[in-house]
Amino acid sequence: FIAIMGIAIGEAVLGPIVYSIIPDLFPERRRVLANYIFFSASVLGAAIGLTLSGALIGGIEAWRVTSDILPADLDTWRAAMIASALPGPPVAAAIVFMRLKRKTTTSDGGGDWSTIFAFARRHARTMVGVFFGFGLSYSAKSTMFIWAPPMLIRVFEEGEAAVGVKLGLVTAISTVIGVVGSGLAYRSLNETLGPATAPRVARYALIASAAVLVGLAFVQTLAQAYAVLFVFSATSAAAMSLSPTMLQDISPARARGRIVAAGGMVSVGFGALTPIAVGYVSDLLPGGTGGLTQAMVIVGAPLLVIACAILWLAEKTVGDTVADAKRLS
């Protein structure tokens, strides 16, 4: 619990900082691409970690057969978690010794709290639409991949090491496909739709995600389960990769970090609750372990549909919000 809390503190500050400075570092025509790259790097990092963790579990299991260095009562998963922490100290040292220079400014430029609250009240429909639309879709995506490993192990009897390697590869490859598809769609529609491009592309991707996720309730084999998770990961990544761009678009420059952070808090709040809902629903369903896949669909698919509807509401007013944000910047 304490370790995960420490990771969460680091993640909580990283997103608002990076997505706040990207518009300052890149011209408008490159900003969306920079967002896609950072989003992809974040997801790919997690996918690579999952793959390496699975390989590490398999390697430790094989090593234990021929070596008695590890204590007999030390579980393989525990040894793998300890080993995965070894890169932490050198990475932390690298961050500590980064050379930073603070930029001073004489003007608040619309970043005071009273201005931010007034802006949020004027554009409440857009704010709620973006925060809750992407928040619900984030919770659906994260919930599916929190429960995917135990589902693959319990329902389809996949090995722990194999789950890590295969699911990591599925996530990595599908994310690249989803982000590239999202980028191509955004580029082709942006000239016509303007500020409404991001919510429109995200809605289309979420509709596809919901449809694919329903198919999870009908899978019969391990290969089918991985195929559904692959397509779901690609379509949900296509939608979620546009969240940073939307948050930047609707934020005055001096308030960008705080608005991005607020959107992240909403996403994390939903993401903390929905995995519990899947567990609760699965306990209520008959059929033993098979009820887990049904619970994932029962909880996840409606969240994606609701997220679509909320983003549709935001799409109607996002143009005015973007114009006002630019005026204050």
JSON list of C-alpha atoms in Angstrom, two decimals, residues 22-256:
[
{"chain": "A", "resi": 22, "resn": "ILE", "atom": "CA", "xyz": [4.24, 20.69, -23.93]},
{"chain": "A", "resi": 23, "resn": "PRO", "atom": "CA", "xyz": [2.29, 23.62, -25.48]},
{"chain": "A", "resi": 24, "resn": "ASP", "atom": "CA", "xyz": [5.13, 25.94, -24.41]},
{"chain": "A", "resi": 25, "resn": "LEU", "atom": "CA", "xyz": [7.79, 23.70, -25.95]},
{"chain": "A", "resi": 26, "resn": "PHE", "atom": "CA", "xyz": [6.15, 22.87, -29.27]},
{"chain": "A", "resi": 27, "resn": "PRO", "atom": "CA", "xyz": [4.31, 24.92, -31.90]},
{"chain": "A", "resi": 28, "resn": "GLU", "atom": "CA", "xyz": [0.59, 24.26, -32.35]},
{"chain": "A", "resi": 29, "resn": "ARG", "atom": "CA", "xyz": [1.07, 21.98, -35.36]},
{"chain": "A", "resi": 30, "resn": "ARG", "atom": "CA", "xyz": [3.44, 19.75, -33.34]},
{"chain": "A", "resi": 31, "resn": "ARG", "atom": "CA", "xyz": [1.70, 19.91, -29.96]},
{"chain": "A", "resi": 32, "resn": "VAL", "atom": "CA", "xyz": [-0.78, 17.09, -30.62]},
{"chain": "A", "resi": 33, "resn": "LEU", "atom": "CA", "xyz": [2.03, 14.86, -31.90]},
{"chain": "A", "resi": 34, "resn": "ALA", "atom": "CA", "xyz": [4.04, 15.56, -28.73]},
{"chain": "A", "resi": 35, "resn": "ASN", "atom": "CA", "xyz": [1.02, 14.61, -26.63]},
{"chain": "A", "resi": 36, "resn": "TYR", "atom": "CA", "xyz": [0.64, 11.35, -28.55]},
{"chain": "A", "resi": 37, "resn": "ILE", "atom": "CA", "xyz": [4.32, 10.53, -28.07]},
{"chain": "A", "resi": 38, "resn": "PHE", "atom": "CA", "xyz": [4.28, 11.14, -24.31]},
{"chain": "A", "resi": 39, "resn": "PHE", "atom": "CA", "xyz": [1.02, 9.21, -23.89]},
{"chain": "A", "resi": 40, "resn": "SER", "atom": "CA", "xyz": [2.43, 6.30, -25.89]},
{"chain": "A", "resi": 41, "resn": "ALA", "atom": "CA", "xyz": [5.66, 6.32, -23.89]},
{"chain": "A", "resi": 42, "resn": "SER", "atom": "CA", "xyz": [3.68, 6.12, -20.64]},
{"chain": "A", "resi": 43, "resn": "VAL", "atom": "CA", "xyz": [1.57, 3.17, -21.78]},
{"chain": "A", "resi": 44, "resn": "LEU", "atom": "CA", "xyz": [4.48, 1.42, -23.48]},
{"chain": "A", "resi": 45, "resn": "GLY", "atom": "CA", "xyz": [6.53, 1.76, -20.31]},
{"chain": "A", "resi": 46, "resn": "ALA", "atom": "CA", "xyz": [3.81, -0.01, -18.35]},
{"chain": "A", "resi": 47, "resn": "ALA", "atom": "CA", "xyz": [3.46, -2.66, -21.06]},
{"chain": "A", "resi": 48, "resn": "ILE", "atom": "CA", "xyz": [7.20, -3.30, -21.16]},
{"chain": "A", "resi": 49, "resn": "GLY", "atom": "CA", "xyz": [7.23, -3.53, -17.38]},
{"chain": "A", "resi": 50, "resn": "LEU", "atom": "CA", "xyz": [4.43, -6.10, -17.52]},
{"chain": "A", "resi": 51, "resn": "THR", "atom": "CA", "xyz": [6.24, -8.13, -20.16]},
{"chain": "A", "resi": 52, "resn": "LEU", "atom": "CA", "xyz": [9.55, -8.05, -18.29]},
{"chain": "A", "resi": 53, "resn": "SER", "atom": "CA", "xyz": [7.79, -8.96, -15.04]},
{"chain": "A", "resi": 54, "resn": "GLY", "atom": "CA", "xyz": [6.26, -12.01, -16.66]},
{"chain": "A", "resi": 55, "resn": "ALA", "atom": "CA", "xyz": [9.61, -13.01, -18.10]},
{"chain": "A", "resi": 56, "resn": "LEU", "atom": "CA", "xyz": [11.23, -12.41, -14.72]},
{"chain": "A", "resi": 57, "resn": "ILE", "atom": "CA", "xyz": [8.75, -14.70, -12.97]},
{"chain": "A", "resi": 58, "resn": "GLY", "atom": "CA", "xyz": [9.45, -17.43, -15.53]},
{"chain": "A", "resi": 59, "resn": "GLY", "atom": "CA", "xyz": [13.20, -16.92, -15.21]},
{"chain": "A", "resi": 60, "resn": "ILE", "atom": "CA", "xyz": [13.16, -17.08, -11.41]},
{"chain": "A", "resi": 61, "resn": "GLU", "atom": "CA", "xyz": [11.05, -20.23, -11.49]},
{"chain": "A", "resi": 62, "resn": "ALA", "atom": "CA", "xyz": [13.54, -21.89, -13.85]},
{"chain": "A", "resi": 63, "resn": "TRP", "atom": "CA", "xyz": [16.49, -20.62, -11.82]},
{"chain": "A", "resi": 64, "resn": "ARG", "atom": "CA", "xyz": [15.10, -22.06, -8.58]},
{"chain": "A", "resi": 65, "resn": "VAL", "atom": "CA", "xyz": [15.21, -25.54, -10.09]},
{"chain": "A", "resi": 66, "resn": "THR", "atom": "CA", "xyz": [18.98, -25.39, -10.51]},
{"chain": "A", "resi": 67, "resn": "SER", "atom": "CA", "xyz": [19.97, -23.04, -7.68]},
{"chain": "A", "resi": 68, "resn": "ASP", "atom": "CA", "xyz": [19.32, -22.78, -3.95]},
{"chain": "A", "resi": 69, "resn": "ILE", "atom": "CA", "xyz": [20.41, -19.14, -3.51]},
{"chain": "A", "resi": 70, "resn": "LEU", "atom": "CA", "xyz": [16.87, -17.93, -2.91]},
{"chain": "A", "resi": 71, "resn": "PRO", "atom": "CA", "xyz": [15.27, -19.01, 0.39]},
{"chain": "A", "resi": 72, "resn": "ALA", "atom": "CA", "xyz": [12.77, -21.84, -0.06]},
{"chain": "A", "resi": 73, "resn": "ASP", "atom": "CA", "xyz": [10.01, -19.85, 1.67]},
{"chain": "A", "resi": 74, "resn": "LEU", "atom": "CA", "xyz": [10.47, -16.79, -0.58]},
{"chain": "A", "resi": 75, "resn": "ASP", "atom": "CA", "xyz": [7.62, -16.87, -3.11]},
{"chain": "A", "resi": 76, "resn": "THR", "atom": "CA", "xyz": [8.55, -16.32, -6.74]},
{"chain": "A", "resi": 77, "resn": "TRP", "atom": "CA", "xyz": [6.18, -13.36, -7.14]},
{"chain": "A", "resi": 78, "resn": "ARG", "atom": "CA", "xyz": [7.75, -11.71, -4.09]},
{"chain": "A", "resi": 79, "resn": "ALA", "atom": "CA", "xyz": [11.27, -12.19, -5.45]},
{"chain": "A", "resi": 80, "resn": "ALA", "atom": "CA", "xyz": [10.13, -10.76, -8.80]},
{"chain": "A", "resi": 81, "resn": "MET", "atom": "CA", "xyz": [8.67, -7.65, -7.15]},
{"chain": "A", "resi": 82, "resn": "ILE", "atom": "CA", "xyz": [11.90, -7.07, -5.20]},
{"chain": "A", "resi": 83, "resn": "ALA", "atom": "CA", "xyz": [13.96, -7.48, -8.38]},
{"chain": "A", "resi": 84, "resn": "SER", "atom": "CA", "xyz": [11.72, -5.06, -10.28]},
{"chain": "A", "resi": 85, "resn": "ALA", "atom": "CA", "xyz": [12.55, -2.35, -7.73]},
{"chain": "A", "resi": 86, "resn": "LEU", "atom": "CA", "xyz": [16.31, -2.52, -8.37]},
{"chain": "A", "resi": 87, "resn": "PRO", "atom": "CA", "xyz": [16.32, 0.16, -11.14]},
{"chain": "A", "resi": 88, "resn": "GLY", "atom": "CA", "xyz": [14.63, 2.59, -8.72]},
{"chain": "A", "resi": 89, "resn": "PRO", "atom": "CA", "xyz": [17.68, 4.07, -6.92]},
{"chain": "A", "resi": 90, "resn": "PRO", "atom": "CA", "xyz": [19.68, 4.97, -10.09]},
{"chain": "A", "resi": 91, "resn": "VAL", "atom": "CA", "xyz": [16.58, 6.46, -11.73]},
{"chain": "A", "resi": 92, "resn": "ALA", "atom": "CA", "xyz": [15.85, 8.49, -8.60]},
{"chain": "A", "resi": 93, "resn": "ALA", "atom": "CA", "xyz": [19.46, 9.71, -8.55]},
{"chain": "A", "resi": 94, "resn": "ALA", "atom": "CA", "xyz": [19.20, 10.77, -12.20]},
{"chain": "A", "resi": 95, "resn": "ILE", "atom": "CA", "xyz": [16.09, 12.80, -11.40]},
{"chain": "A", "resi": 96, "resn": "VAL", "atom": "CA", "xyz": [17.66, 14.42, -8.34]},
{"chain": "A", "resi": 97, "resn": "PHE", "atom": "CA", "xyz": [20.62, 15.66, -10.39]},
{"chain": "A", "resi": 98, "resn": "MET", "atom": "CA", "xyz": [18.57, 17.09, -13.27]},
{"chain": "A", "resi": 99, "resn": "ARG", "atom": "CA", "xyz": [19.53, 20.71, -13.89]},
{"chain": "A", "resi": 100, "resn": "LEU", "atom": "CA", "xyz": [16.44, 22.89, -13.53]},
{"chain": "A", "resi": 101, "resn": "LYS", "atom": "CA", "xyz": [16.05, 26.62, -14.05]},
{"chain": "A", "resi": 102, "resn": "ARG", "atom": "CA", "xyz": [13.00, 28.42, -12.72]},
{"chain": "A", "resi": 103, "resn": "LYS", "atom": "CA", "xyz": [11.34, 30.85, -15.14]},
{"chain": "A", "resi": 104, "resn": "THR", "atom": "CA", "xyz": [10.09, 34.02, -13.45]},
{"chain": "A", "resi": 105, "resn": "THR", "atom": "CA", "xyz": [7.20, 36.12, -14.66]},
{"chain": "A", "resi": 106, "resn": "THR", "atom": "CA", "xyz": [5.74, 39.43, -13.59]},
{"chain": "A", "resi": 107, "resn": "SER", "atom": "CA", "xyz": [2.20, 38.72, -14.72]},
{"chain": "A", "resi": 108, "resn": "ASP", "atom": "CA", "xyz": [-0.17, 36.07, -13.46]},
{"chain": "A", "resi": 109, "resn": "GLY", "atom": "CA", "xyz": [-1.88, 36.04, -16.87]},
{"chain": "A", "resi": 110, "resn": "GLY", "atom": "CA", "xyz": [-5.19, 34.53, -15.79]},
{"chain": "A", "resi": 111, "resn": "GLY", "atom": "CA", "xyz": [-3.73, 31.99, -13.40]},
{"chain": "A", "resi": 112, "resn": "ASP", "atom": "CA", "xyz": [-5.21, 33.25, -10.13]},
{"chain": "A", "resi": 113, "resn": "TRP", "atom": "CA", "xyz": [-7.82, 31.03, -8.50]},
{"chain": "A", "resi": 114, "resn": "SER", "atom": "CA", "xyz": [-10.68, 33.52, -8.81]},
{"chain": "A", "resi": 115, "resn": "THR", "atom": "CA", "xyz": [-10.14, 33.72, -12.57]},
{"chain": "A", "resi": 116, "resn": "ILE", "atom": "CA", "xyz": [-9.94, 29.94, -12.85]},
{"chain": "A", "resi": 117, "resn": "PHE", "atom": "CA", "xyz": [-13.16, 29.38, -10.90]},
{"chain": "A", "resi": 118, "resn": "ALA", "atom": "CA", "xyz": [-14.95, 32.04, -12.92]},
{"chain": "A", "resi": 119, "resn": "PHE", "atom": "CA", "xyz": [-13.74, 30.39, -16.14]},
{"chain": "A", "resi": 120, "resn": "ALA", "atom": "CA", "xyz": [-14.88, 26.96, -14.91]},
{"chain": "A", "resi": 121, "resn": "ARG", "atom": "CA", "xyz": [-18.34, 28.31, -14.03]},
{"chain": "A", "resi": 122, "resn": "ARG", "atom": "CA", "xyz": [-18.73, 29.90, -17.46]},
{"chain": "A", "resi": 123, "resn": "HIS", "atom": "CA", "xyz": [-17.81, 26.65, -19.15]},
{"chain": "A", "resi": 124, "resn": "ALA", "atom": "CA", "xyz": [-19.18, 24.11, -16.69]},
{"chain": "A", "resi": 125, "resn": "ARG", "atom": "CA", "xyz": [-20.72, 21.95, -19.42]},
{"chain": "A", "resi": 126, "resn": "THR", "atom": "CA", "xyz": [-17.42, 21.58, -21.25]},
{"chain": "A", "resi": 127, "resn": "MET", "atom": "CA", "xyz": [-15.46, 20.97, -18.05]},
{"chain": "A", "resi": 128, "resn": "VAL", "atom": "CA", "xyz": [-17.86, 18.32, -16.79]},
{"chain": "A", "resi": 129, "resn": "GLY", "atom": "CA", "xyz": [-17.97, 16.71, -20.21]},
{"chain": "A", "resi": 130, "resn": "VAL", "atom": "CA", "xyz": [-14.21, 16.48, -20.57]},
{"chain": "A", "resi": 131, "resn": "PHE", "atom": "CA", "xyz": [-13.47, 15.52, -16.95]},
{"chain": "A", "resi": 132, "resn": "PHE", "atom": "CA", "xyz": [-16.23, 12.93, -16.61]},
{"chain": "A", "resi": 133, "resn": "GLY", "atom": "CA", "xyz": [-16.16, 11.70, -20.21]},
{"chain": "A", "resi": 134, "resn": "PHE", "atom": "CA", "xyz": [-12.48, 10.88, -20.17]},
{"chain": "A", "resi": 135, "resn": "GLY", "atom": "CA", "xyz": [-12.61, 9.96, -16.47]},
{"chain": "A", "resi": 136, "resn": "LEU", "atom": "CA", "xyz": [-15.19, 7.23, -17.04]},
{"chain": "A", "resi": 137, "resn": "SER", "atom": "CA", "xyz": [-13.40, 5.93, -20.12]},
{"chain": "A", "resi": 138, "resn": "TYR", "atom": "CA", "xyz": [-10.10, 5.86, -18.23]},
{"chain": "A", "resi": 139, "resn": "SER", "atom": "CA", "xyz": [-11.73, 3.90, -15.41]},
{"chain": "A", "resi": 140, "resn": "ALA", "atom": "CA", "xyz": [-13.17, 1.38, -17.88]},
{"chain": "A", "resi": 141, "resn": "LYS", "atom": "CA", "xyz": [-9.80, 0.85, -19.56]},
{"chain": "A", "resi": 142, "resn": "SER", "atom": "CA", "xyz": [-7.85, 0.56, -16.33]},
{"chain": "A", "resi": 143, "resn": "THR", "atom": "CA", "xyz": [-10.46, -1.75, -14.81]},
{"chain": "A", "resi": 144, "resn": "MET", "atom": "CA", "xyz": [-10.26, -4.13, -17.74]},
{"chain": "A", "resi": 145, "resn": "PHE", "atom": "CA", "xyz": [-6.50, -4.44, -17.44]},
{"chain": "A", "resi": 146, "resn": "ILE", "atom": "CA", "xyz": [-6.55, -4.70, -13.66]},
{"chain": "A", "resi": 147, "resn": "TRP", "atom": "CA", "xyz": [-8.89, -7.69, -13.95]},
{"chain": "A", "resi": 148, "resn": "ALA", "atom": "CA", "xyz": [-7.49, -9.15, -17.19]},
{"chain": "A", "resi": 149, "resn": "PRO", "atom": "CA", "xyz": [-4.60, -11.08, -15.55]},
{"chain": "A", "resi": 150, "resn": "PRO", "atom": "CA", "xyz": [-6.75, -12.86, -12.93]},
{"chain": "A", "resi": 151, "resn": "MET", "atom": "CA", "xyz": [-9.42, -13.48, -15.58]},
{"chain": "A", "resi": 152, "resn": "LEU", "atom": "CA", "xyz": [-6.90, -15.11, -17.93]},
{"chain": "A", "resi": 153, "resn": "ILE", "atom": "CA", "xyz": [-5.46, -17.17, -15.08]},
{"chain": "A", "resi": 154, "resn": "ARG", "atom": "CA", "xyz": [-8.70, -18.26, -13.41]},
{"chain": "A", "resi": 155, "resn": "VAL", "atom": "CA", "xyz": [-10.99, -18.69, -16.41]},
{"chain": "A", "resi": 156, "resn": "PHE", "atom": "CA", "xyz": [-8.55, -19.87, -19.09]},
{"chain": "A", "resi": 157, "resn": "GLU", "atom": "CA", "xyz": [-5.83, -21.34, -16.81]},
{"chain": "A", "resi": 158, "resn": "GLU", "atom": "CA", "xyz": [-3.04, -19.25, -18.32]},
{"chain": "A", "resi": 159, "resn": "GLY", "atom": "CA", "xyz": [0.26, -19.31, -16.40]},
{"chain": "A", "resi": 160, "resn": "GLU", "atom": "CA", "xyz": [1.34, -16.25, -14.40]},
{"chain": "A", "resi": 161, "resn": "ALA", "atom": "CA", "xyz": [4.55, -15.72, -16.37]},
{"chain": "A", "resi": 162, "resn": "ALA", "atom": "CA", "xyz": [2.77, -16.17, -19.71]},
{"chain": "A", "resi": 163, "resn": "VAL", "atom": "CA", "xyz": [0.09, -13.65, -18.74]},
{"chain": "A", "resi": 164, "resn": "GLY", "atom": "CA", "xyz": [2.73, -11.01, -18.03]},
{"chain": "A", "resi": 165, "resn": "VAL", "atom": "CA", "xyz": [4.62, -11.53, -21.27]},
{"chain": "A", "resi": 166, "resn": "LYS", "atom": "CA", "xyz": [1.59, -11.91, -23.57]},
{"chain": "A", "resi": 167, "resn": "LEU", "atom": "CA", "xyz": [-0.56, -9.20, -22.02]},
{"chain": "A", "resi": 168, "resn": "GLY", "atom": "CA", "xyz": [2.38, -6.79, -22.04]},
{"chain": "A", "resi": 169, "resn": "LEU", "atom": "CA", "xyz": [2.96, -7.42, -25.74]},
{"chain": "A", "resi": 170, "resn": "VAL", "atom": "CA", "xyz": [-0.77, -7.13, -26.48]},
{"chain": "A", "resi": 171, "resn": "THR", "atom": "CA", "xyz": [-0.90, -3.77, -24.70]},
{"chain": "A", "resi": 172, "resn": "ALA", "atom": "CA", "xyz": [2.25, -2.42, -26.36]},
{"chain": "A", "resi": 173, "resn": "ILE", "atom": "CA", "xyz": [1.39, -3.33, -29.94]},
{"chain": "A", "resi": 174, "resn": "SER", "atom": "CA", "xyz": [-2.29, -2.41, -29.68]},
{"chain": "A", "resi": 175, "resn": "THR", "atom": "CA", "xyz": [-1.48, 0.96, -28.11]},
{"chain": "A", "resi": 176, "resn": "VAL", "atom": "CA", "xyz": [0.79, 1.90, -31.00]},
{"chain": "A", "resi": 177, "resn": "ILE", "atom": "CA", "xyz": [-1.93, 0.92, -33.49]},
{"chain": "A", "resi": 178, "resn": "GLY", "atom": "CA", "xyz": [-4.59, 2.83, -31.56]},
{"chain": "A", "resi": 179, "resn": "VAL", "atom": "CA", "xyz": [-2.52, 6.00, -31.21]},
{"chain": "A", "resi": 180, "resn": "VAL", "atom": "CA", "xyz": [-1.51, 5.99, -34.88]},
{"chain": "A", "resi": 181, "resn": "GLY", "atom": "CA", "xyz": [-5.14, 5.52, -35.91]},
{"chain": "A", "resi": 182, "resn": "SER", "atom": "CA", "xyz": [-6.25, 8.29, -33.59]},
{"chain": "A", "resi": 183, "resn": "GLY", "atom": "CA", "xyz": [-3.58, 10.61, -34.98]},
{"chain": "A", "resi": 184, "resn": "LEU", "atom": "CA", "xyz": [-4.59, 9.95, -38.57]},
{"chain": "A", "resi": 185, "resn": "ALA", "atom": "CA", "xyz": [-8.27, 10.53, -37.77]},
{"chain": "A", "resi": 186, "resn": "TYR", "atom": "CA", "xyz": [-7.47, 13.74, -35.86]},
{"chain": "A", "resi": 187, "resn": "ARG", "atom": "CA", "xyz": [-5.35, 15.05, -38.72]},
{"chain": "A", "resi": 188, "resn": "SER", "atom": "CA", "xyz": [-7.98, 14.34, -41.37]},
{"chain": "A", "resi": 189, "resn": "LEU", "atom": "CA", "xyz": [-10.88, 15.88, -39.40]},
{"chain": "A", "resi": 190, "resn": "ASN", "atom": "CA", "xyz": [-9.20, 18.81, -37.66]},
{"chain": "A", "resi": 191, "resn": "GLU", "atom": "CA", "xyz": [-9.49, 21.25, -40.55]},
{"chain": "A", "resi": 192, "resn": "THR", "atom": "CA", "xyz": [-13.23, 20.63, -40.77]},
{"chain": "A", "resi": 193, "resn": "LEU", "atom": "CA", "xyz": [-14.21, 20.21, -37.11]},
{"chain": "A", "resi": 194, "resn": "GLY", "atom": "CA", "xyz": [-11.66, 22.43, -35.35]},
{"chain": "A", "resi": 195, "resn": "PRO", "atom": "CA", "xyz": [-11.88, 22.19, -31.52]},
{"chain": "A", "resi": 196, "resn": "ALA", "atom": "CA", "xyz": [-14.58, 19.51, -31.79]},
{"chain": "A", "resi": 197, "resn": "THR", "atom": "CA", "xyz": [-12.14, 17.09, -33.44]},
{"chain": "A", "resi": 198, "resn": "ALA", "atom": "CA", "xyz": [-10.75, 15.55, -30.25]},
{"chain": "A", "resi": 199, "resn": "PRO", "atom": "CA", "xyz": [-14.12, 14.74, -28.61]},
{"chain": "A", "resi": 200, "resn": "ARG", "atom": "CA", "xyz": [-15.53, 13.49, -31.93]},
{"chain": "A", "resi": 201, "resn": "VAL", "atom": "CA", "xyz": [-12.63, 11.07, -32.58]},
{"chain": "A", "resi": 202, "resn": "ALA", "atom": "CA", "xyz": [-12.67, 9.98, -28.92]},
{"chain": "A", "resi": 203, "resn": "ARG", "atom": "CA", "xyz": [-16.41, 9.24, -29.10]},
{"chain": "A", "resi": 204, "resn": "TYR", "atom": "CA", "xyz": [-16.05, 7.09, -32.20]},
{"chain": "A", "resi": 205, "resn": "ALA", "atom": "CA", "xyz": [-13.22, 5.15, -30.56]},
{"chain": "A", "resi": 206, "resn": "LEU", "atom": "CA", "xyz": [-15.20, 4.64, -27.34]},
{"chain": "A", "resi": 207, "resn": "ILE", "atom": "CA", "xyz": [-18.20, 3.31, -29.28]},
{"chain": "A", "resi": 208, "resn": "ALA", "atom": "CA", "xyz": [-15.89, 0.75, -30.89]},
{"chain": "A", "resi": 209, "resn": "SER", "atom": "CA", "xyz": [-14.41, -0.10, -27.47]},
{"chain": "A", "resi": 210, "resn": "ALA", "atom": "CA", "xyz": [-17.84, -0.74, -25.96]},
{"chain": "A", "resi": 211, "resn": "ALA", "atom": "CA", "xyz": [-18.86, -2.97, -28.88]},
{"chain": "A", "resi": 212, "resn": "VAL", "atom": "CA", "xyz": [-15.65, -4.98, -28.66]},
{"chain": "A", "resi": 213, "resn": "LEU", "atom": "CA", "xyz": [-15.87, -5.32, -24.89]},
{"chain": "A", "resi": 214, "resn": "VAL", "atom": "CA", "xyz": [-19.32, -6.91, -25.14]},
{"chain": "A", "resi": 215, "resn": "GLY", "atom": "CA", "xyz": [-17.66, -9.69, -27.11]},
{"chain": "A", "resi": 216, "resn": "LEU", "atom": "CA", "xyz": [-15.62, -10.63, -24.05]},
{"chain": "A", "resi": 217, "resn": "ALA", "atom": "CA", "xyz": [-18.71, -12.21, -22.52]},
{"chain": "A", "resi": 218, "resn": "PHE", "atom": "CA", "xyz": [-18.84, -14.73, -25.38]},
{"chain": "A", "resi": 219, "resn": "VAL", "atom": "CA", "xyz": [-15.20, -15.80, -25.72]},
{"chain": "A", "resi": 220, "resn": "GLN", "atom": "CA", "xyz": [-14.56, -19.53, -25.40]},
{"chain": "A", "resi": 221, "resn": "THR", "atom": "CA", "xyz": [-10.80, -19.84, -25.84]},
{"chain": "A", "resi": 222, "resn": "LEU", "atom": "CA", "xyz": [-7.66, -18.15, -24.57]},
{"chain": "A", "resi": 223, "resn": "ALA", "atom": "CA", "xyz": [-6.80, -16.88, -28.07]},
{"chain": "A", "resi": 224, "resn": "GLN", "atom": "CA", "xyz": [-10.22, -15.25, -28.37]},
{"chain": "A", "resi": 225, "resn": "ALA", "atom": "CA", "xyz": [-9.77, -13.55, -25.00]},
{"chain": "A", "resi": 226, "resn": "TYR", "atom": "CA", "xyz": [-6.42, -12.10, -26.03]},
{"chain": "A", "resi": 227, "resn": "ALA", "atom": "CA", "xyz": [-7.89, -10.97, -29.37]},
{"chain": "A", "resi": 228, "resn": "VAL", "atom": "CA", "xyz": [-10.73, -9.09, -27.64]},
{"chain": "A", "resi": 229, "resn": "LEU", "atom": "CA", "xyz": [-8.30, -7.46, -25.20]},
{"chain": "A", "resi": 230, "resn": "PHE", "atom": "CA", "xyz": [-6.05, -6.46, -28.13]},
{"chain": "A", "resi": 231, "resn": "VAL", "atom": "CA", "xyz": [-8.81, -4.68, -30.05]},
{"chain": "A", "resi": 232, "resn": "PHE", "atom": "CA", "xyz": [-10.21, -3.16, -26.86]},
{"chain": "A", "resi": 233, "resn": "SER", "atom": "CA", "xyz": [-6.78, -1.82, -25.95]},
{"chain": "A", "resi": 234, "resn": "ALA", "atom": "CA", "xyz": [-6.29, -0.30, -29.40]},
{"chain": "A", "resi": 235, "resn": "THR", "atom": "CA", "xyz": [-9.66, 1.46, -29.52]},
{"chain": "A", "resi": 236, "resn": "SER", "atom": "CA", "xyz": [-9.52, 2.70, -25.92]},
{"chain": "A", "resi": 237, "resn": "ALA", "atom": "CA", "xyz": [-5.97, 3.99, -26.46]},
{"chain": "A", "resi": 238, "resn": "ALA", "atom": "CA", "xyz": [-7.22, 5.86, -29.54]},
{"chain": "A", "resi": 239, "resn": "ALA", "atom": "CA", "xyz": [-9.72, 7.67, -27.32]},
{"chain": "A", "resi": 240, "resn": "MET", "atom": "CA", "xyz": [-7.63, 8.20, -24.19]},
{"chain": "A", "resi": 241, "resn": "SER", "atom": "CA", "xyz": [-4.63, 9.56, -26.12]},
{"chain": "A", "resi": 242, "resn": "LEU", "atom": "CA", "xyz": [-6.75, 12.63, -26.98]},
{"chain": "A", "resi": 243, "resn": "SER", "atom": "CA", "xyz": [-7.44, 13.50, -23.34]},
{"chain": "A", "resi": 244, "resn": "PRO", "atom": "CA", "xyz": [-4.26, 15.63, -22.93]},
{"chain": "A", "resi": 245, "resn": "THR", "atom": "CA", "xyz": [-5.01, 17.61, -26.08]},
{"chain": "A", "resi": 246, "resn": "MET", "atom": "CA", "xyz": [-8.55, 18.36, -24.93]},
{"chain": "A", "resi": 247, "resn": "LEU", "atom": "CA", "xyz": [-7.42, 19.43, -21.47]},
{"chain": "A", "resi": 248, "resn": "GLN", "atom": "CA", "xyz": [-4.83, 21.74, -23.00]},
{"chain": "A", "resi": 249, "resn": "ASP", "atom": "CA", "xyz": [-7.36, 23.17, -25.44]},
{"chain": "A", "resi": 250, "resn": "ILE", "atom": "CA", "xyz": [-9.86, 24.12, -22.73]},
{"chain": "A", "resi": 251, "resn": "SER", "atom": "CA", "xyz": [-7.28, 25.57, -20.29]},
{"chain": "A", "resi": 252, "resn": "PRO", "atom": "CA", "xyz": [-5.96, 29.13, -20.06]},
{"chain": "A", "resi": 253, "resn": "ALA", "atom": "CA", "xyz": [-2.17, 28.91, -20.31]},
{"chain": "A", "resi": 254, "resn": "ARG", "atom": "CA", "xyz": [-1.43, 29.93, -16.71]},
{"chain": "A", "resi": 255, "resn": "ALA", "atom": "CA", "xyz": [-4.03, 27.51, -15.33]},
{"chain": "A", "resi": 256, "resn": "ARG", "atom": "CA", "xyz": [-3.15, 24.57, -17.55]}
]
